[in-house]
mmCIF file of C-alpha atoms and ligand atoms in Angstrom:
data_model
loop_
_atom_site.group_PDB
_atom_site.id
_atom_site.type_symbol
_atom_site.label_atom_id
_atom_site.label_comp_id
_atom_site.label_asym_id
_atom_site.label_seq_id
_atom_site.Cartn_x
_atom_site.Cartn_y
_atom_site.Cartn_z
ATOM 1 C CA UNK A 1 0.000 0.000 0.000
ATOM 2 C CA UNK A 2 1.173 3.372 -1.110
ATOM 3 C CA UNK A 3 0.777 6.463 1.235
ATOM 4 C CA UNK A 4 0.396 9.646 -0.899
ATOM 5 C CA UNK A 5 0.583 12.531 1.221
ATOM 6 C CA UNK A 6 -1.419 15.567 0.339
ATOM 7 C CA UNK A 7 0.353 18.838 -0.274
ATOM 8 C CA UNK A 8 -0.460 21.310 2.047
ATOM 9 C CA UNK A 9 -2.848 23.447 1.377
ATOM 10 C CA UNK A 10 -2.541 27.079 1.529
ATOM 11 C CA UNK A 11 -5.027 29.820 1.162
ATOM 12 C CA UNK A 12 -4.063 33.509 0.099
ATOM 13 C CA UNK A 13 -4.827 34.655 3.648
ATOM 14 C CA UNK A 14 -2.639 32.236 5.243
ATOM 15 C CA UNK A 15 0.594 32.846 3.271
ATOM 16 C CA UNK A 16 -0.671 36.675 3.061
ATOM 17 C CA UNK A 17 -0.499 36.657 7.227
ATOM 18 C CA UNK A 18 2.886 34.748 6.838
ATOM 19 C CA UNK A 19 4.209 36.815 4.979
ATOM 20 C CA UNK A 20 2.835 39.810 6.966
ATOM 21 C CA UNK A 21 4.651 38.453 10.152
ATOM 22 C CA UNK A 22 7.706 38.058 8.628
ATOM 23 C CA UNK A 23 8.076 40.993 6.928
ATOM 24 C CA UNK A 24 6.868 42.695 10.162
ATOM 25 C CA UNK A 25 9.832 41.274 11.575
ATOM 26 C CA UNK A 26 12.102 42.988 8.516
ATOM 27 C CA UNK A 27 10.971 46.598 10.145
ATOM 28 C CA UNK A 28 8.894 47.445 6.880
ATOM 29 C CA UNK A 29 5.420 48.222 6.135
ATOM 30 C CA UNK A 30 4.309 44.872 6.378
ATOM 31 C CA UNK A 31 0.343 44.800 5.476
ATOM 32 C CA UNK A 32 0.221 46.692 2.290
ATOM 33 C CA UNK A 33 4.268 44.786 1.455
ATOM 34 C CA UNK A 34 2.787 41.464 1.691
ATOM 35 C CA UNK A 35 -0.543 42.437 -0.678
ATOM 36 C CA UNK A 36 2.360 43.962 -3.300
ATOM 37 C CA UNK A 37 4.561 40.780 -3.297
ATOM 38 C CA UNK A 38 1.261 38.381 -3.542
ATOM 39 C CA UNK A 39 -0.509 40.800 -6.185
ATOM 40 C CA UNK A 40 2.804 40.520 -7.862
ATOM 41 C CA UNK A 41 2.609 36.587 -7.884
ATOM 42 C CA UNK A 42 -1.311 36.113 -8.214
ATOM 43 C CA UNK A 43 -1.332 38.774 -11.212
ATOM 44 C CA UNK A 44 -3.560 41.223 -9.612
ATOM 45 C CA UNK A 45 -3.097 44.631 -7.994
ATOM 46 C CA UNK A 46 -2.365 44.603 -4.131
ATOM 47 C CA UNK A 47 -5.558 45.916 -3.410
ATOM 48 C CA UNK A 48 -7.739 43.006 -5.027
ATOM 49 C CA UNK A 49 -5.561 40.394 -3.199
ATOM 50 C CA UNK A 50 -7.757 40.430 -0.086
ATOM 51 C CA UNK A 51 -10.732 39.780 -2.209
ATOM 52 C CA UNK A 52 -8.917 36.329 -3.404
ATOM 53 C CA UNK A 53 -8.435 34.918 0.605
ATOM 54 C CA UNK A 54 -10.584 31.779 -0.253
ATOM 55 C CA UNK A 55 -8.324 30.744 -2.777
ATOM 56 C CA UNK A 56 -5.846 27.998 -2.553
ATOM 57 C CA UNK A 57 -2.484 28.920 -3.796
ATOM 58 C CA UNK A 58 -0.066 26.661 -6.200
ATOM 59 C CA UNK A 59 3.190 24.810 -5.022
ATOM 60 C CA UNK A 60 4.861 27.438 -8.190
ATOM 61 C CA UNK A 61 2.898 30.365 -6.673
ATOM 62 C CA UNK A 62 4.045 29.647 -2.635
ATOM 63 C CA UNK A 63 7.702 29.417 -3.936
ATOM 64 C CA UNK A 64 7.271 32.360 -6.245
ATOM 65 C CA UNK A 65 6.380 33.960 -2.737
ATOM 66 C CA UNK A 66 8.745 32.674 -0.777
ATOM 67 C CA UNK A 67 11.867 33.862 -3.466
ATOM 68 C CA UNK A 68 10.173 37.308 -3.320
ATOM 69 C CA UNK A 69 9.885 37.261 0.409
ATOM 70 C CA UNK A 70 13.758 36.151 0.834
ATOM 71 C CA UNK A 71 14.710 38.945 -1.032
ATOM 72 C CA UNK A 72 12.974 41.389 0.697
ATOM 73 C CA UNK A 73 14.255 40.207 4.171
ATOM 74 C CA UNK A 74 17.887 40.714 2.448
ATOM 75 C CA UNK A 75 17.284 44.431 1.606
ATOM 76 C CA UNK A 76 16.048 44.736 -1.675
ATOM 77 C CA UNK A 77 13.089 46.880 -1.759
ATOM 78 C CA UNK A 78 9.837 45.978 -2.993
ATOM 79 C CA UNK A 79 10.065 48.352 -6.334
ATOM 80 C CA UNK A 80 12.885 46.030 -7.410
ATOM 81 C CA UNK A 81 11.224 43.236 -6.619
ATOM 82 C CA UNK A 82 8.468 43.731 -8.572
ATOM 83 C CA UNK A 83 10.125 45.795 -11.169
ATOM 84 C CA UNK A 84 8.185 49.001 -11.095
ATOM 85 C CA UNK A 85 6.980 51.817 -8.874
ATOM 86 C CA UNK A 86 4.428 54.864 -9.557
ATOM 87 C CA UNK A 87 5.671 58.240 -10.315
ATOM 88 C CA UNK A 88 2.888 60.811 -10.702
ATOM 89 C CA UNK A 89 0.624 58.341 -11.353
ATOM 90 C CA UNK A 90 2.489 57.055 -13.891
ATOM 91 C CA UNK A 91 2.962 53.404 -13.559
ATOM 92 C CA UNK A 92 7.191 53.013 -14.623
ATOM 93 C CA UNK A 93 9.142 50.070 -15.210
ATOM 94 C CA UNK A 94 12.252 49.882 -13.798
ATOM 95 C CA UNK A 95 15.691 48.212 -14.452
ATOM 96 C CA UNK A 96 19.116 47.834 -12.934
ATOM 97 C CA UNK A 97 20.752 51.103 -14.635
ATOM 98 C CA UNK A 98 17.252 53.195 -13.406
ATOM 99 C CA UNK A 99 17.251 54.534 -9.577
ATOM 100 C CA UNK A 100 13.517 53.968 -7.658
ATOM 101 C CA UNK A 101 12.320 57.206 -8.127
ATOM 102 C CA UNK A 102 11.247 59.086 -4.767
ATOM 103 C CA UNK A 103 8.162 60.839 -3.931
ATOM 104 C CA UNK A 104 10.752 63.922 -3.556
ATOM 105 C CA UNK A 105 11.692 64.053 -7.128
ATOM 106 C CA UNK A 106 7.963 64.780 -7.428
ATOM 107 C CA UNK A 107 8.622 68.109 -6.688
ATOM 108 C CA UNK A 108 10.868 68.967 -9.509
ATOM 109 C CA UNK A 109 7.718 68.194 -11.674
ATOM 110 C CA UNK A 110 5.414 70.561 -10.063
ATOM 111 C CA UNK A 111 8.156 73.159 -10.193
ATOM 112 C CA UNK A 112 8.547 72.826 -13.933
ATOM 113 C CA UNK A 113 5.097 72.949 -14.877
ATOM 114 C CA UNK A 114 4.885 75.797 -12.192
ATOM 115 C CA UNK A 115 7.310 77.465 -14.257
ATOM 116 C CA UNK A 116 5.908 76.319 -17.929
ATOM 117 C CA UNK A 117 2.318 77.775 -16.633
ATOM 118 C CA UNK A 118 4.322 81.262 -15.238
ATOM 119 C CA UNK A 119 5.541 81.720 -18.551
ATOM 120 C CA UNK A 120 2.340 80.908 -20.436
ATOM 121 C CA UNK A 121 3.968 77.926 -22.643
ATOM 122 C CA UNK A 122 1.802 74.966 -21.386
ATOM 123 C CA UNK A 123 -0.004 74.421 -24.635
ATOM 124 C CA UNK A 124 3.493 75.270 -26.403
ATOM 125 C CA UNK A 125 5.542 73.295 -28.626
ATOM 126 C CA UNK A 126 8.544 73.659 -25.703
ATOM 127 C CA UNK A 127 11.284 71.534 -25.545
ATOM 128 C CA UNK A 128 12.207 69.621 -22.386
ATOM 129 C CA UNK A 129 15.474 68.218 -21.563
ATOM 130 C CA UNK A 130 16.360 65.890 -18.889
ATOM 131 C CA UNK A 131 19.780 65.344 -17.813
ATOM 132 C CA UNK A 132 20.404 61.792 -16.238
ATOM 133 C CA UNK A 133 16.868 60.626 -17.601
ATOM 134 C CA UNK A 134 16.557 57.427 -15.452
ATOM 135 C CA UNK A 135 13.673 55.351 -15.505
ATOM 136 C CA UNK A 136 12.371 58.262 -17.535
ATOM 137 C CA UNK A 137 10.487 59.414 -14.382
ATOM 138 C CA UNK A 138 10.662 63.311 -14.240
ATOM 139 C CA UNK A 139 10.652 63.981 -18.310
ATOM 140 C CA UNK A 140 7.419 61.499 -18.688
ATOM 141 C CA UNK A 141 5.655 63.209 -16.298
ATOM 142 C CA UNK A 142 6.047 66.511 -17.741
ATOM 143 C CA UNK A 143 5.452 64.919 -21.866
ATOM 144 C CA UNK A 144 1.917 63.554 -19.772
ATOM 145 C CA UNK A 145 0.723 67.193 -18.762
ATOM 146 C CA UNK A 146 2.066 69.204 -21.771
ATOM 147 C CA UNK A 147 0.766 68.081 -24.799
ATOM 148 C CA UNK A 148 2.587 70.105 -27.007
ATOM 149 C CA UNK A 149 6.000 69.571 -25.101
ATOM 150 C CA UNK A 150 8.952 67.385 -26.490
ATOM 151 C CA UNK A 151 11.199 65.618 -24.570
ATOM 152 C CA UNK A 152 15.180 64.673 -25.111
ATOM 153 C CA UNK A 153 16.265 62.183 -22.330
ATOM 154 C CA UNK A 154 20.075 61.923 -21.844
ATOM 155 C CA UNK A 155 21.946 59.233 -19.773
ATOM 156 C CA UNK A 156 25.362 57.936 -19.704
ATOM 157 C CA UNK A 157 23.957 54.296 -19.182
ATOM 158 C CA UNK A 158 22.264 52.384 -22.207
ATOM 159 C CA UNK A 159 19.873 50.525 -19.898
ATOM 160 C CA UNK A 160 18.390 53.474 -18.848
ATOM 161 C CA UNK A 161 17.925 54.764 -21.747
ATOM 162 C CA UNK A 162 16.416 51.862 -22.933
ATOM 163 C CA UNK A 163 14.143 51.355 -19.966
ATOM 164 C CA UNK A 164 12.932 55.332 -20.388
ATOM 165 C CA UNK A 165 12.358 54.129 -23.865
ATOM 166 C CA UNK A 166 9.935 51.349 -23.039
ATOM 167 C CA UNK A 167 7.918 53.668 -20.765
ATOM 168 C CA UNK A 168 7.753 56.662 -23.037
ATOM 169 C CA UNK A 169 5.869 53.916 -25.340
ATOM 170 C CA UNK A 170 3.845 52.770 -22.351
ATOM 171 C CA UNK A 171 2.710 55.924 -21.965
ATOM 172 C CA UNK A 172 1.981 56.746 -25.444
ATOM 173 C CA UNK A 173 4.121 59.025 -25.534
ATOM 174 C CA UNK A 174 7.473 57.764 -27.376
ATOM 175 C CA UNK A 175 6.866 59.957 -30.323
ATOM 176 C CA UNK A 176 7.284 62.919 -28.210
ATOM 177 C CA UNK A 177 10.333 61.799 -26.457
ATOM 178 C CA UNK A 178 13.864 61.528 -27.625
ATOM 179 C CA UNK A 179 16.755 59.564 -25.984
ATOM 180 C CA UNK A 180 20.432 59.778 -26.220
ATOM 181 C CA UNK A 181 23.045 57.985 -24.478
ATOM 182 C CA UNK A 182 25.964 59.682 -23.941
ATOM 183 C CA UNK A 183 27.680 61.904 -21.213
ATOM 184 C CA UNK A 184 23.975 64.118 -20.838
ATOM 185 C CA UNK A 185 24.346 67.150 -23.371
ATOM 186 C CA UNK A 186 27.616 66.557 -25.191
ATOM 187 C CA UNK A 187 26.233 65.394 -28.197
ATOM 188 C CA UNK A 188 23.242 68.258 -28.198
ATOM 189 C CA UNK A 189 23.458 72.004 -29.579
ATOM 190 C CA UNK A 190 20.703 74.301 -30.325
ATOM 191 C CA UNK A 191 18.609 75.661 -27.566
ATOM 192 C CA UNK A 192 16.214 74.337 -25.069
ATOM 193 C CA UNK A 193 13.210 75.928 -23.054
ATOM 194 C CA UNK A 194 13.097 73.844 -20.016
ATOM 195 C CA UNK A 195 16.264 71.476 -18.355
ATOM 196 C CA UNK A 196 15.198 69.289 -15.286
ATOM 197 C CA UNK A 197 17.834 66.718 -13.666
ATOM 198 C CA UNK A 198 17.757 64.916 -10.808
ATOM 199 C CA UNK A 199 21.355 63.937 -10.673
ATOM 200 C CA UNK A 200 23.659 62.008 -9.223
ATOM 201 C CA UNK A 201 24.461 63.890 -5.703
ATOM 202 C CA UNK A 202 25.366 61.742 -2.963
ATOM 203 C CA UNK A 203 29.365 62.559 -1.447
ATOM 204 C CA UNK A 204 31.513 59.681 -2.463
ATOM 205 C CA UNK A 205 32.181 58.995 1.088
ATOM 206 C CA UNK A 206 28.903 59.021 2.050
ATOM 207 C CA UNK A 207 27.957 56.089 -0.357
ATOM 208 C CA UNK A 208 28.785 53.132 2.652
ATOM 209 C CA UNK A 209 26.543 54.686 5.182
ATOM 210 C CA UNK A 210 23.559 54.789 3.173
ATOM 211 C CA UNK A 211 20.831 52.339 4.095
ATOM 212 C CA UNK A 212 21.032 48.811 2.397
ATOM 213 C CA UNK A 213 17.906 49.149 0.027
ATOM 214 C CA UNK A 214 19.888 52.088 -1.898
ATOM 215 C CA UNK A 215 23.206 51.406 -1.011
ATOM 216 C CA UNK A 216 23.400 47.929 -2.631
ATOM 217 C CA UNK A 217 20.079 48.019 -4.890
ATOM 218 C CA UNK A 218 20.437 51.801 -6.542
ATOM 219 C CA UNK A 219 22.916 52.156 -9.311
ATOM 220 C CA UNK A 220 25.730 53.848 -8.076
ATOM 221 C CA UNK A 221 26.197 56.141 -11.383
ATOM 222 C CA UNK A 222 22.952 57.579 -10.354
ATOM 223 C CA UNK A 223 23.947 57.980 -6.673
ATOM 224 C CA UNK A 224 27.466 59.387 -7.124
ATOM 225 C CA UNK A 225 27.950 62.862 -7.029
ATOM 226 C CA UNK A 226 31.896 63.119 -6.516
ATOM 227 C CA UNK A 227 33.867 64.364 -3.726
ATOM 228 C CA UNK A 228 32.073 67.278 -2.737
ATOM 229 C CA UNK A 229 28.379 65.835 -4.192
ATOM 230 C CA UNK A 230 28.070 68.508 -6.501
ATOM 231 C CA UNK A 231 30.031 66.631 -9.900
ATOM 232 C CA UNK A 232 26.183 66.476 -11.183
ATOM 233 C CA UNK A 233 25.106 69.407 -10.089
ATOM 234 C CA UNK A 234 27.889 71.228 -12.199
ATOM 235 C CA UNK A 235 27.242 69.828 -14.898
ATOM 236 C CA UNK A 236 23.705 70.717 -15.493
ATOM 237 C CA UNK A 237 25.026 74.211 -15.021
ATOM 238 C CA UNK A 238 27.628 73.769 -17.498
ATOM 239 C CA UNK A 239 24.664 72.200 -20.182
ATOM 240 C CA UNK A 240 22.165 75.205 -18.894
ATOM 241 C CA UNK A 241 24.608 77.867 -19.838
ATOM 242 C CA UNK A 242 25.125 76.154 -23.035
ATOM 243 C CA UNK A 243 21.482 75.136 -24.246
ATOM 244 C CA UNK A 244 19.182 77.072 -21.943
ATOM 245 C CA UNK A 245 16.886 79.573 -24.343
ATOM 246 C CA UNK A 246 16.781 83.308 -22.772
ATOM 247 C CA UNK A 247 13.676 82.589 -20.934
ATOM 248 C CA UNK A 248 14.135 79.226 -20.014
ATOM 249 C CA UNK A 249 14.610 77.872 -17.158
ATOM 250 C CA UNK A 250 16.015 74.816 -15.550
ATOM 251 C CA UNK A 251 14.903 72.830 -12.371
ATOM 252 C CA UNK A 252 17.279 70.693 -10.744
ATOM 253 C CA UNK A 253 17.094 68.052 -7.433
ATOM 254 C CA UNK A 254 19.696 68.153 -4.574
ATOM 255 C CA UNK A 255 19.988 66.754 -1.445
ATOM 256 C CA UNK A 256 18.754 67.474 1.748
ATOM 257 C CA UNK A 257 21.519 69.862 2.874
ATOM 258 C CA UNK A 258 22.594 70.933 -0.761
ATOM 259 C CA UNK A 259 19.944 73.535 -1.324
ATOM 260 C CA UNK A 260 22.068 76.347 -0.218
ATOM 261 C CA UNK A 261 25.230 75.622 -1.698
ATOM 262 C CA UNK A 262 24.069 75.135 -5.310
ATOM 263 C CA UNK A 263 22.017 78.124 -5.071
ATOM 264 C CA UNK A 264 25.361 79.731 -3.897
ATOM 265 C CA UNK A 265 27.514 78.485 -6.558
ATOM 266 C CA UNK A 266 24.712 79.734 -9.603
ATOM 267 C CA UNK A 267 24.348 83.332 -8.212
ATOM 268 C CA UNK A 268 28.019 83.182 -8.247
ATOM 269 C CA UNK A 269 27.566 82.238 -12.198
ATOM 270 C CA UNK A 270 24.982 84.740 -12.706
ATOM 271 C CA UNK A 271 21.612 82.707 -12.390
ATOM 272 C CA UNK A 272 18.439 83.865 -10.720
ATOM 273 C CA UNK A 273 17.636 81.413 -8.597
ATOM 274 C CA UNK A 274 14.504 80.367 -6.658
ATOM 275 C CA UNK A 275 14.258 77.210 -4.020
ATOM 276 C CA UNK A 276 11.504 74.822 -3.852
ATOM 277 C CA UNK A 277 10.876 72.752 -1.133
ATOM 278 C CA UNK A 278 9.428 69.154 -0.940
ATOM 279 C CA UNK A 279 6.052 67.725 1.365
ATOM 280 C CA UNK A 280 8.533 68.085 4.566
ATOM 281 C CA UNK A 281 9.653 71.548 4.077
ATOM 282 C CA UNK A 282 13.103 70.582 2.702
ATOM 283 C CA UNK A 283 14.415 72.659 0.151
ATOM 284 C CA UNK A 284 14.371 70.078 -2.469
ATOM 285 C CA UNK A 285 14.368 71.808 -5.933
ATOM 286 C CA UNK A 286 16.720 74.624 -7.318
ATOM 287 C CA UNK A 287 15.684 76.970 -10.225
ATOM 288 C CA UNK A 288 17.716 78.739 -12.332
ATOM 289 C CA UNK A 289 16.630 81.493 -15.271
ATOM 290 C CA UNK A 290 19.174 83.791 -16.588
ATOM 291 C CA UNK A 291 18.911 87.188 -15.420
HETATM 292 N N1 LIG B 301 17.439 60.766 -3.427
HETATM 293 C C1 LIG B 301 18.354 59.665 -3.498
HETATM 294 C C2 LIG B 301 18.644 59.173 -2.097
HETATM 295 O O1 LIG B 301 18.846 59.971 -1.205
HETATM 296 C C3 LIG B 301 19.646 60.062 -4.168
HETATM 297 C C4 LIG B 301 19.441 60.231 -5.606
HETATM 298 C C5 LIG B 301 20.484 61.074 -6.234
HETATM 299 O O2 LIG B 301 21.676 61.018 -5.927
HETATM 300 N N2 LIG B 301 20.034 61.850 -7.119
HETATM 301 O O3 LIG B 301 18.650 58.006 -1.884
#
């Protein structure tokens, strides 16, 4: 007589609270994690997975779990694991060469189309240029509230280029947005009406201290700003000087303590400059028009 032992069976809300303790555990926000790494699995947004806690989950779906869960409890954050994250409600694909874009880079958005609206060009034919394009983030945001607007994303790393690539098509709106690879603007001339960068501005030094989930999952070209931070930074002055049309004007991310010290070094260089801050009051944004 042969003894086949039944599997055991597993409902969503059974590995949903498993994974819920154990991610608890990790220090992260647990609940809505564990609906994100099961939606991922089950092929349905986190927020229907609740609505599927009858269901009985399949030996390939409880290890799918399990390898996603793994992960997380190493450090990788749950954009990378699933291989996107939302950006002004913009849903982006991401890939090794792209950082996770932050709710802070948000604000370089609303202080471009702050700008574009000040000046009267948001039904314009302007031309946007983003300097370290990433994921594609920033630039697609602005392409998906200005009609009119075209885009040229530069970055010095093919796979981001290619990944902005893919999402401008996503979106719709690849036939709006060019993309070069290449050190940002050394391949452009001519003259642009808007530059926005979020670029690389972490201190060398301070690269090993940052937490685990950038640190070893962020691409380090994106994160590197140079000995002082400010490599990046300097060069989107050097490109605004160069490309930025006489009543453009150019919108660029630093870190947390950098606000003063860029705006510092552009006055120096002639620019007007104006700082915007982010949701916690940080000065997170620095504009620049010529004066
Ligand atoms: N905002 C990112 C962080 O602090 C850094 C991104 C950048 O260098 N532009 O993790």
């Amino acid at each position: 007589m042969t003894v086949v032992q039944a599997p055991p069976r597993v409902s969503v809300a059974q590995l949903r609270a498993g994974v819920r303790r154990r991610l608890g555990r990790a220090g992260t926000g647990a609940d809505i994690e564990a609906r994100m790494l099961l939606g991922h699995v089950l092929g349905m947004d986190a927020g229907s997975v609740p609505l599927h806690d009858e269901r009985v989950v399949t030996a390939g779906e409880l290890a799918a779990v399990e390898a996603l869960v793994a992960r997380r409890e190493a450090g990788e954050p749950v954009a990378r694991l699933l291989g996107r994250q939302e950006f002004w409600g913009l849903d982006l694909e991401l890939g090794p060469d792209t950082l996770v874009p932050r709710p802070d880079t948000e604000t370089v958005v609303e202080a471009a189309l702050r700008g574009v609206a000040a000046r009267s060009w948001t039904g314009r034919a302007i031309t946007i240029l983003d300097l370290g394009v990433g994921s594609g983030a920033i630039l697609l945001a602005l392409l998906s509230e200005l009609p009119q607007a075209f885009g040229i994303g530069a970055d010095r790393a093919p796979g981001a280029a290619l990944v902005a690539r893919r999402n401008a098509m996503r979106f719709g709106l690849a036939s709006r947005c060019g993309l070069v690879v290449g050190d940002w603007d050394e391949s452009l001339s001519g003259r642009v009406d808007v530059i926005v960068s979020n670029p690389p501005y972490i201190r060398a030094e301070d690269i090993a201290g940052l937490d685990i989930e950038v640190r070893e999952h962020d691409p380090i070209l994106a994160l590197d700003g140079g000995g002082d931070g400010f490599d990046g930074h300097r060069a989107v002055l050097g490109a605004a000087r160069r490309l930025l049309a006489p009543e453009g004007l150019a919108l660029v991310e630093v870190g947390f303590d950098q606000a003063a010290a860029l705006a510092g070094m552009a006055e120096r260089l002639g620019w007007a400059v104006r700082l915007h801050p982010d949701l916690r009051g940080v000065s997170r944004v620095v504009e620049l028009a010529r004066r």
